[in-house]
Amino acid sequence: MVLIFGYLAYDQLTKVKPDFVLMVLTDNEELQKKSAELQTYLEQFVDDENGDGKVTVSIYCIPVSDDIDDMDYYTANATKLSTQMQMPEGVMLLTDAKANDYISAEDTLVNLEQLYPEDSHVREYGYYLRYTDFAQKIGYSEGRLDRDLCLSLRKPTEGYKSEAVMQEYYEYAKKVLEEIMTDLDNTEPPADKPVSETPETTEQTTEQGE
């Protein structure tokens, strides 16, 4: 028991606390393989928040598929997602329509359209990435990004045991998102961007399913 507690104490003392966390909630395997590239891209917008002399961005990939609630392997993903959603650090999410449905976007995510009504890439709870050069910046070469892939922010939850802490993480994540939006909005969109097509939202996906 002494050895176990000693190891746990050592682990907590030596564990590097990331300066920023991004949760990737999509079953797009090729995108999940780009964790290192996502880290590198985000690091340019993140400061040394923990004061250890370097910038550390953690990418938590949790596939959200139709089978996420099934037993065995998929139960682990549902548990991981539930656990991370209880933590205050992971405010910024990279999601698709399926993930937004699963986490009840209208209850858990900030309505970015209210914050940035003039941004053409913003629809409801997401900043949509397909018609930016996000794919090129992270070296995603598996065709075009899905239309429903977007960046979003979790709401600071009222009554949450670490609400004040989460509010701080939210304000910082909002600043990082705005810097990303500036970076992507100031670049030329892909040549295939149609004039009238809009990003796919959770509501649109539901209507198509019906």
GROMACS .gro file of N, CA and C in nm, residues 18-166:
model
  447
   18PRO      N    1  -0.115   2.002  -1.920
   18PRO     CA    2  -0.113   2.068  -2.051
   18PRO      C    3  -0.157   2.214  -2.040
   19ASP      N    4  -0.106   2.295  -2.132
   19ASP     CA    5  -0.147   2.435  -2.138
   19ASP      C    6  -0.282   2.450  -2.206
   20PHE      N    7  -0.317   2.350  -2.288
   20PHE     CA    8  -0.443   2.358  -2.361
   20PHE      C    9  -0.487   2.217  -2.398
   21VAL      N   10  -0.619   2.195  -2.401
   21VAL     CA   11  -0.674   2.063  -2.433
   21VAL      C   12  -0.776   2.079  -2.546
   22LEU      N   13  -0.766   1.991  -2.646
   22LEU     CA   14  -0.866   1.982  -2.752
   22LEU      C   15  -0.921   1.841  -2.752
   23MET      N   16  -1.053   1.828  -2.742
   23MET     CA   17  -1.118   1.698  -2.753
   23MET      C   18  -1.167   1.677  -2.896
   24VAL      N   19  -1.123   1.569  -2.959
   24VAL     CA   20  -1.162   1.536  -3.095
   24VAL      C   21  -1.268   1.427  -3.088
   25LEU      N   22  -1.393   1.465  -3.113
   25LEU     CA   23  -1.506   1.372  -3.100
   25LEU      C   24  -1.562   1.340  -3.238
   26THR      N   25  -1.496   1.250  -3.306
   26THR     CA   26  -1.541   1.207  -3.438
   26THR      C   27  -1.484   1.068  -3.464
   27ASP      N   28  -1.556   0.989  -3.545
   27ASP     CA   29  -1.506   0.855  -3.577
   27ASP      C   30  -1.424   0.856  -3.706
   28ASN      N   31  -1.384   0.976  -3.752
   28ASN     CA   32  -1.297   0.989  -3.868
   28ASN      C   33  -1.156   0.946  -3.828
   29GLU      N   34  -1.118   0.823  -3.864
   29GLU     CA   35  -0.990   0.767  -3.821
   29GLU      C   36  -0.872   0.845  -3.877
   30GLU      N   37  -0.881   0.892  -4.000
   30GLU     CA   38  -0.770   0.965  -4.060
   30GLU      C   39  -0.746   1.097  -3.987
   31LEU      N   40  -0.854   1.160  -3.944
   31LEU     CA   41  -0.838   1.285  -3.870
   31LEU      C   42  -0.777   1.257  -3.732
   32GLN      N   43  -0.818   1.149  -3.668
   32GLN     CA   44  -0.762   1.113  -3.538
   32GLN      C   45  -0.611   1.088  -3.547
   33LYS      N   46  -0.566   1.039  -3.662
   33LYS     CA   47  -0.423   1.013  -3.680
   33LYS      C   48  -0.341   1.142  -3.692
   34LYS      N   49  -0.409   1.255  -3.702
   34LYS     CA   50  -0.341   1.383  -3.718
   34LYS      C   51  -0.323   1.455  -3.585
   35SER      N   52  -0.319   1.381  -3.475
   35SER     CA   53  -0.305   1.443  -3.343
   35SER      C   54  -0.179   1.527  -3.333
   36ALA      N   55  -0.068   1.475  -3.383
   36ALA     CA   56   0.059   1.548  -3.374
   36ALA      C   57   0.051   1.678  -3.455
   37GLU      N   58  -0.010   1.670  -3.573
   37GLU     CA   59  -0.024   1.791  -3.655
   37GLU      C   60  -0.120   1.891  -3.592
   38LEU      N   61  -0.226   1.840  -3.529
   38LEU     CA   62  -0.318   1.929  -3.458
   38LEU      C   63  -0.246   1.999  -3.343
   39GLN      N   64  -0.164   1.925  -3.271
   39GLN     CA   65  -0.086   1.985  -3.163
   39GLN      C   66   0.001   2.098  -3.215
   40THR      N   67   0.075   2.069  -3.322
   40THR     CA   68   0.165   2.170  -3.378
   40THR      C   69   0.089   2.293  -3.424
   41TYR      N   70  -0.026   2.272  -3.487
   41TYR     CA   71  -0.104   2.387  -3.534
   41TYR      C   72  -0.155   2.471  -3.418
   42LEU      N   73  -0.206   2.407  -3.314
   42LEU     CA   74  -0.263   2.480  -3.201
   42LEU      C   75  -0.158   2.550  -3.117
   43GLU      N   76  -0.038   2.496  -3.114
   43GLU     CA   77   0.067   2.552  -3.027
   43GLU      C   78   0.098   2.698  -3.060
   44GLN      N   79   0.078   2.738  -3.185
   44GLN     CA   80   0.109   2.877  -3.222
   44GLN      C   81   0.010   2.976  -3.161
   45PHE      N   82  -0.105   2.926  -3.112
   45PHE     CA   83  -0.206   3.014  -3.053
   45PHE      C   84  -0.211   3.003  -2.901
   46VAL      N   85  -0.128   2.916  -2.843
   46VAL     CA   86  -0.134   2.885  -2.700
   46VAL      C   87  -0.010   2.938  -2.629
   47ASP      N   88  -0.030   2.989  -2.508
   47ASP     CA   89   0.080   3.038  -2.426
   47ASP      C   90   0.123   2.932  -2.325
   48ASP      N   91   0.234   2.958  -2.259
   48ASP     CA   92   0.284   2.870  -2.153
   48ASP      C   93   0.205   2.899  -2.025
   49GLU      N   94   0.085   2.842  -2.018
   49GLU     CA   95  -0.005   2.870  -1.906
   49GLU      C   96   0.042   2.808  -1.774
   50ASN      N   97   0.110   2.693  -1.780
   50ASN     CA   98   0.151   2.626  -1.656
   50ASN      C   99   0.289   2.669  -1.609
   51GLY      N  100   0.356   2.755  -1.686
   51GLY     CA  101   0.483   2.811  -1.642
   51GLY      C  102   0.600   2.716  -1.640
   52ASP      N  103   0.594   2.608  -1.719
   52ASP     CA  104   0.705   2.513  -1.720
   52ASP      C  105   0.807   2.541  -1.829
   53GLY      N  106   0.791   2.654  -1.897
   53GLY     CA  107   0.888   2.693  -1.997
   53GLY      C  108   0.863   2.640  -2.136
   54LYS      N  109   0.753   2.571  -2.158
   54LYS     CA  110   0.721   2.520  -2.291
   54LYS      C  111   0.570   2.514  -2.308
   55VAL      N  112   0.527   2.507  -2.432
   55VAL     CA  113   0.385   2.499  -2.462
   55VAL      C  114   0.347   2.353  -2.488
   56THR      N  115   0.247   2.306  -2.414
   56THR     CA  116   0.202   2.168  -2.427
   56THR      C  117   0.053   2.165  -2.459
   57VAL      N  118   0.018   2.109  -2.575
   57VAL     CA  119  -0.122   2.093  -2.614
   57VAL      C  120  -0.154   1.944  -2.613
   58SER      N  121  -0.260   1.905  -2.543
   58SER     CA  122  -0.304   1.766  -2.539
   58SER      C  123  -0.426   1.748  -2.628
   59ILE      N  124  -0.422   1.642  -2.710
   59ILE     CA  125  -0.533   1.608  -2.798
   59ILE      C  126  -0.596   1.479  -2.747
   60TYR      N  127  -0.724   1.484  -2.707
   60TYR     CA  128  -0.795   1.366  -2.659
   60TYR      C  129  -0.891   1.320  -2.769
   61CYS      N  130  -0.858   1.210  -2.832
   61CYS     CA  131  -0.943   1.156  -2.939
   61CYS      C  132  -1.040   1.052  -2.884
   62ILE      N  133  -1.168   1.078  -2.896
   62ILE     CA  134  -1.270   0.985  -2.849
   62ILE      C  135  -1.370   0.965  -2.963
   63PRO      N  136  -1.364   0.851  -3.032
   63PRO     CA  137  -1.456   0.828  -3.144
   63PRO      C  138  -1.601   0.825  -3.098
   64VAL      N  139  -1.684   0.904  -3.164
   64VAL     CA  140  -1.828   0.901  -3.138
   64VAL      C  141  -1.894   0.841  -3.261
   65SER      N  142  -1.935   0.716  -3.249
   65SER     CA  143  -1.994   0.643  -3.360
   65SER      C  144  -2.134   0.596  -3.321
   66ASP      N  145  -2.201   0.530  -3.414
   66ASP     CA  146  -2.334   0.476  -3.384
   66ASP      C  147  -2.328   0.369  -3.276
   67ASP      N  148  -2.209   0.309  -3.256
   67ASP     CA  149  -2.194   0.199  -3.161
   67ASP      C  150  -2.132   0.241  -3.028
   68ILE      N  151  -2.122   0.371  -3.003
   68ILE     CA  152  -2.049   0.415  -2.885
   68ILE      C  153  -2.109   0.361  -2.755
   69ASP      N  154  -2.240   0.338  -2.752
   69ASP     CA  155  -2.304   0.289  -2.630
   69ASP      C  156  -2.311   0.137  -2.623
   70ASP      N  157  -2.260   0.067  -2.724
   70ASP     CA  158  -2.259  -0.079  -2.720
   70ASP      C  159  -2.160  -0.129  -2.615
   71MET      N  160  -2.170  -0.255  -2.581
   71MET     CA  161  -2.086  -0.312  -2.477
   71MET      C  162  -1.943  -0.329  -2.527
   72ASP      N  163  -1.858  -0.378  -2.435
   72ASP     CA  164  -1.718  -0.410  -2.463
   72ASP      C  165  -1.639  -0.286  -2.504
   73TYR      N  166  -1.580  -0.288  -2.624
   73TYR     CA  167  -1.487  -0.183  -2.665
   73TYR      C  168  -1.550  -0.045  -2.663
   74TYR      N  169  -1.672  -0.035  -2.712
   74TYR     CA  170  -1.733   0.096  -2.724
   74TYR      C  171  -1.775   0.155  -2.590
   75THR      N  172  -1.797   0.069  -2.492
   75THR     CA  173  -1.830   0.120  -2.359
   75THR      C  174  -1.717   0.206  -2.306
   76ALA      N  175  -1.593   0.169  -2.336
   76ALA     CA  176  -1.479   0.246  -2.290
   76ALA      C  177  -1.482   0.387  -2.348
   77ASN      N  178  -1.521   0.401  -2.474
   77ASN     CA  179  -1.528   0.533  -2.535
   77ASN      C  180  -1.637   0.619  -2.471
   78ALA      N  181  -1.752   0.559  -2.443
   78ALA     CA  182  -1.860   0.633  -2.377
   78ALA      C  183  -1.816   0.678  -2.238
   79THR      N  184  -1.745   0.590  -2.168
   79THR     CA  185  -1.697   0.623  -2.034
   79THR      C  186  -1.593   0.734  -2.039
   80LYS      N  187  -1.500   0.724  -2.134
   80LYS     CA  188  -1.398   0.828  -2.148
   80LYS      C  189  -1.461   0.962  -2.179
   81LEU      N  190  -1.559   0.963  -2.267
   81LEU     CA  191  -1.624   1.087  -2.303
   81LEU      C  192  -1.698   1.146  -2.184
   82SER      N  193  -1.771   1.062  -2.111
   82SER     CA  194  -1.843   1.109  -1.994
   82SER      C  195  -1.747   1.168  -1.891
   83THR      N  196  -1.634   1.102  -1.872
   83THR     CA  197  -1.534   1.149  -1.776
   83THR      C  198  -1.478   1.284  -1.818
   84GLN      N  199  -1.440   1.296  -1.945
   84GLN     CA  200  -1.381   1.421  -1.992
   84GLN      C  201  -1.481   1.536  -1.989
   85MET      N  202  -1.608   1.507  -2.010
   85MET     CA  203  -1.709   1.612  -2.006
   85MET      C  204  -1.733   1.663  -1.866
   86GLN      N  205  -1.685   1.588  -1.765
   86GLN     CA  206  -1.694   1.633  -1.628
   86GLN      C  207  -1.576   1.719  -1.587
   87MET      N  208  -1.472   1.721  -1.671
   87MET     CA  209  -1.351   1.796  -1.641
   87MET      C  210  -1.362   1.938  -1.697
   88PRO      N  211  -1.303   2.038  -1.629
   88PRO     CA  212  -1.314   2.176  -1.677
   88PRO      C  213  -1.217   2.212  -1.788
   89GLU      N  214  -1.112   2.130  -1.809
   89GLU     CA  215  -1.007   2.170  -1.901
   89GLU      C  216  -1.047   2.163  -2.048
   90GLY      N  217  -1.118   2.058  -2.087
   90GLY     CA  218  -1.149   2.036  -2.228
   90GLY      C  219  -1.267   2.119  -2.274
   91VAL      N  220  -1.245   2.248  -2.297
   91VAL     CA  221  -1.353   2.338  -2.339
   91VAL      C  222  -1.371   2.337  -2.491
   92MET      N  223  -1.259   2.333  -2.564
   92MET     CA  224  -1.269   2.333  -2.710
   92MET      C  225  -1.286   2.192  -2.763
   93LEU      N  226  -1.382   2.175  -2.853
   93LEU     CA  227  -1.411   2.045  -2.913
   93LEU      C  228  -1.398   2.053  -3.064
   94LEU      N  229  -1.357   1.943  -3.123
   94LEU     CA  230  -1.361   1.925  -3.268
   94LEU      C  231  -1.462   1.814  -3.292
   95THR      N  232  -1.577   1.849  -3.347
   95THR     CA  233  -1.689   1.755  -3.352
   95THR      C  234  -1.748   1.746  -3.493
   96ASP      N  235  -1.838   1.649  -3.509
   96ASP     CA  236  -1.920   1.641  -3.629
   96ASP      C  237  -2.066   1.635  -3.584
   97ALA      N  238  -2.158   1.624  -3.678
   97ALA     CA  239  -2.301   1.627  -3.645
   97ALA      C  240  -2.340   1.513  -3.552
   98LYS      N  241  -2.280   1.396  -3.573
   98LYS     CA  242  -2.313   1.280  -3.488
   98LYS      C  243  -2.271   1.305  -3.343
   99ALA      N  244  -2.153   1.359  -3.326
   99ALA     CA  245  -2.105   1.390  -3.191
   99ALA      C  246  -2.190   1.498  -3.126
  100ASN      N  247  -2.228   1.600  -3.204
  100ASN     CA  248  -2.311   1.707  -3.149
  100ASN      C  249  -2.447   1.655  -3.103
  101ASP      N  250  -2.503   1.560  -3.177
  101ASP     CA  251  -2.627   1.498  -3.134
  101ASP      C  252  -2.606   1.422  -3.003
  102TYR      N  253  -2.496   1.348  -2.995
  102TYR     CA  254  -2.471   1.263  -2.879
  102TYR      C  255  -2.453   1.344  -2.752
  103ILE      N  256  -2.384   1.458  -2.763
  103ILE     CA  257  -2.358   1.538  -2.643
  103ILE      C  258  -2.465   1.646  -2.621
  104SER      N  259  -2.572   1.642  -2.702
  104SER     CA  260  -2.681   1.740  -2.692
  104SER      C  261  -2.626   1.882  -2.703
  105ALA      N  262  -2.582   1.916  -2.823
  105ALA     CA  263  -2.513   2.043  -2.847
  105ALA      C  264  -2.590   2.164  -2.795
  106GLU      N  265  -2.721   2.163  -2.809
  106GLU     CA  266  -2.800   2.279  -2.767
  106GLU      C  267  -2.790   2.302  -2.616
  107ASP      N  268  -2.757   2.198  -2.541
  107ASP     CA  269  -2.746   2.211  -2.395
  107ASP      C  270  -2.601   2.229  -2.349
  108THR      N  271  -2.506   2.176  -2.424
  108THR     CA  272  -2.368   2.172  -2.376
  108THR      C  273  -2.274   2.269  -2.446
  109LEU      N  274  -2.312   2.319  -2.564
  109LEU     CA  275  -2.221   2.403  -2.642
  109LEU      C  276  -2.270   2.548  -2.649
  110VAL      N  277  -2.175   2.637  -2.666
  110VAL     CA  278  -2.206   2.780  -2.682
  110VAL      C  279  -2.257   2.806  -2.823
  111ASN      N  280  -2.359   2.890  -2.836
  111ASN     CA  281  -2.410   2.928  -2.966
  111ASN      C  282  -2.315   3.032  -3.027
  112LEU      N  283  -2.227   2.985  -3.113
  112LEU     CA  284  -2.126   3.074  -3.171
  112LEU      C  285  -2.188   3.173  -3.269
  113GLU      N  286  -2.303   3.139  -3.325
  113GLU     CA  287  -2.369   3.230  -3.420
  113GLU      C  288  -2.410   3.358  -3.351
  114GLN      N  289  -2.441   3.351  -3.222
  114GLN     CA  290  -2.475   3.471  -3.147
  114GLN      C  291  -2.352   3.557  -3.119
  115LEU      N  292  -2.237   3.490  -3.103
  115LEU     CA  293  -2.112   3.562  -3.074
  115LEU      C  294  -2.049   3.620  -3.201
  116TYR      N  295  -2.058   3.545  -3.311
  116TYR     CA  296  -1.991   3.584  -3.435
  116TYR      C  297  -2.090   3.579  -3.553
  117PRO      N  298  -2.190   3.665  -3.550
  117PRO     CA  299  -2.296   3.658  -3.653
  117PRO      C  300  -2.248   3.691  -3.794
  118GLU      N  301  -2.134   3.758  -3.807
  118GLU     CA  302  -2.087   3.800  -3.939
  118GLU      C  303  -1.993   3.699  -4.003
  119ASP      N  304  -1.953   3.596  -3.929
  119ASP     CA  305  -1.858   3.500  -3.983
  119ASP      C  306  -1.931   3.395  -4.066
  120SER      N  307  -1.895   3.383  -4.192
  120SER     CA  308  -1.966   3.293  -4.284
  120SER      C  309  -1.943   3.146  -4.252
  121HIS      N  310  -1.842   3.114  -4.173
  121HIS     CA  311  -1.814   2.975  -4.140
  121HIS      C  312  -1.890   2.928  -4.014
  122VAL      N  313  -1.955   3.020  -3.947
  122VAL     CA  314  -2.022   2.988  -3.820
  122VAL      C  315  -2.168   2.956  -3.845
  123ARG      N  316  -2.211   2.841  -3.791
  123ARG     CA  317  -2.352   2.802  -3.793
  123ARG      C  318  -2.385   2.745  -3.657
  124GLU      N  319  -2.478   2.807  -3.587
  124GLU     CA  320  -2.523   2.762  -3.456
  124GLU      C  321  -2.406   2.737  -3.361
  125TYR      N  322  -2.374   2.611  -3.334
  125TYR     CA  323  -2.278   2.579  -3.228
  125TYR      C  324  -2.138   2.552  -3.280
  126GLY      N  325  -2.114   2.574  -3.409
  126GLY     CA  326  -1.984   2.536  -3.462
  126GLY      C  327  -1.923   2.636  -3.559
  127TYR      N  328  -1.790   2.637  -3.562
  127TYR     CA  329  -1.714   2.705  -3.665
  127TYR      C  330  -1.672   2.597  -3.764
  128TYR      N  331  -1.734   2.596  -3.882
  128TYR     CA  332  -1.719   2.485  -3.976
  128TYR      C  333  -1.591   2.500  -4.059
  129LEU      N  334  -1.522   2.388  -4.079
  129LEU     CA  335  -1.385   2.390  -4.126
  129LEU      C  336  -1.365   2.353  -4.273
  130ARG      N  337  -1.464   2.295  -4.335
  130ARG     CA  338  -1.441   2.242  -4.470
  130ARG      C  339  -1.396   2.349  -4.569
  131TYR      N  340  -1.458   2.465  -4.565
  131TYR     CA  341  -1.426   2.568  -4.662
  131TYR      C  342  -1.326   2.669  -4.608
  132THR      N  343  -1.230   2.619  -4.532
  132THR     CA  344  -1.110   2.692  -4.492
  132THR      C  345  -0.992   2.607  -4.537
  133ASP      N  346  -0.872   2.651  -4.509
  133ASP     CA  347  -0.756   2.568  -4.543
  133ASP      C  348  -0.705   2.491  -4.422
  134PHE      N  349  -0.799   2.461  -4.329
  134PHE     CA  350  -0.764   2.384  -4.210
  134PHE      C  351  -0.701   2.250  -4.246
  135ALA      N  352  -0.758   2.182  -4.346
  135ALA     CA  353  -0.706   2.051  -4.387
  135ALA      C  354  -0.561   2.061  -4.430
  136GLN      N  355  -0.529   2.164  -4.507
  136GLN     CA  356  -0.392   2.181  -4.552
  136GLN      C  357  -0.298   2.212  -4.436
  137LYS      N  358  -0.345   2.290  -4.340
  137LYS     CA  359  -0.260   2.330  -4.229
  137LYS      C  360  -0.223   2.212  -4.138
  138ILE      N  361  -0.308   2.109  -4.132
  138ILE     CA  362  -0.276   1.993  -4.049
  138ILE      C  363  -0.232   1.873  -4.133
  139GLY      N  364  -0.214   1.896  -4.263
  139GLY     CA  365  -0.166   1.788  -4.349
  139GLY      C  366  -0.265   1.677  -4.372
  140TYR      N  367  -0.395   1.711  -4.371
  140TYR     CA  368  -0.500   1.612  -4.396
  140TYR      C  369  -0.514   1.595  -4.546
  141SER      N  370  -0.476   1.479  -4.597
  141SER     CA  371  -0.474   1.457  -4.741
  141SER      C  372  -0.575   1.352  -4.787
  142GLU      N  373  -0.664   1.310  -4.697
  142GLU     CA  374  -0.762   1.206  -4.732
  142GLU      C  375  -0.888   1.268  -4.791
  143GLY      N  376  -0.872   1.338  -4.900
  143GLY     CA  377  -0.988   1.402  -4.962
  143GLY      C  378  -1.029   1.527  -4.884
  144ARG      N  379  -1.149   1.577  -4.910
  144ARG     CA  380  -1.198   1.696  -4.842
  144ARG      C  381  -1.252   1.660  -4.704
  145LEU      N  382  -1.247   1.756  -4.613
  145LEU     CA  383  -1.306   1.736  -4.481
  145LEU      C  384  -1.457   1.723  -4.495
  146ASP      N  385  -1.519   1.648  -4.405
  146ASP     CA  386  -1.664   1.638  -4.403
  146ASP      C  387  -1.726   1.775  -4.379
  147ARG      N  388  -1.841   1.799  -4.437
  147ARG     CA  389  -1.907   1.928  -4.425
  147ARG      C  390  -1.951   1.960  -4.283
  148ASP      N  391  -1.971   1.857  -4.200
  148ASP     CA  392  -2.022   1.881  -4.065
  148ASP      C  393  -1.912   1.889  -3.959
  149LEU      N  394  -1.786   1.893  -4.001
  149LEU     CA  395  -1.676   1.899  -3.905
  149LEU      C  396  -1.655   2.043  -3.860
  150CYS      N  397  -1.655   2.063  -3.727
  150CYS     CA  398  -1.646   2.201  -3.677
  150CYS      C  399  -1.575   2.208  -3.542
  151LEU      N  400  -1.530   2.328  -3.510
  151LEU     CA  401  -1.477   2.358  -3.377
  151LEU      C  402  -1.589   2.421  -3.295
  152SER      N  403  -1.594   2.386  -3.167
  152SER     CA  404  -1.699   2.439  -3.081
  152SER      C  405  -1.644   2.458  -2.940
  153LEU      N  406  -1.724   2.525  -2.856
  153LEU     CA  407  -1.685   2.552  -2.718
  153LEU      C  408  -1.794   2.504  -2.622
  154ARG      N  409  -1.752   2.438  -2.516
  154ARG     CA  410  -1.847   2.396  -2.413
  154ARG      C  411  -1.888   2.515  -2.327
  155LYS      N  412  -2.013   2.513  -2.285
  155LYS     CA  413  -2.062   2.617  -2.194
  155LYS      C  414  -2.005   2.595  -2.054
  156PRO      N  415  -1.963   2.702  -1.986
  156PRO     CA  416  -1.934   2.689  -1.841
  156PRO      C  417  -2.064   2.652  -1.771
  157THR      N  418  -2.066   2.538  -1.707
  157THR     CA  419  -2.190   2.482  -1.654
  157THR      C  420  -2.226   2.538  -1.518
  158GLU      N  421  -2.349   2.587  -1.505
  158GLU     CA  422  -2.397   2.637  -1.376
  158GLU      C  423  -2.410   2.522  -1.277
  159GLY      N  424  -2.365   2.545  -1.155
  159GLY     CA  425  -2.373   2.441  -1.053
  159GLY      C  426  -2.261   2.341  -1.061
  160TYR      N  427  -2.176   2.353  -1.163
  160TYR     CA  428  -2.062   2.262  -1.178
  160TYR      C  429  -1.966   2.286  -1.063
  161LYS      N  430  -1.909   2.178  -1.007
  161LYS     CA  431  -1.826   2.191  -0.887
  161LYS      C  432  -1.704   2.279  -0.911
  162SER      N  433  -1.660   2.289  -1.038
  162SER     CA  434  -1.546   2.375  -1.070
  162SER      C  435  -1.589   2.483  -1.168
  163GLU      N  436  -1.706   2.539  -1.148
  163GLU     CA  437  -1.761   2.635  -1.243
  163GLU      C  438  -1.667   2.754  -1.263
  164ALA      N  439  -1.612   2.808  -1.156
  164ALA     CA  440  -1.522   2.923  -1.167
  164ALA      C  441  -1.397   2.885  -1.246
  165VAL      N  442  -1.348   2.765  -1.221
  165VAL     CA  443  -1.229   2.718  -1.293
  165VAL      C  444  -1.262   2.699  -1.440
  166MET      N  445  -1.377   2.640  -1.468
  166MET     CA  446  -1.416   2.617  -1.606
  166MET      C  447  -1.438   2.749  -1.678
   0.00000   0.00000   0.00000
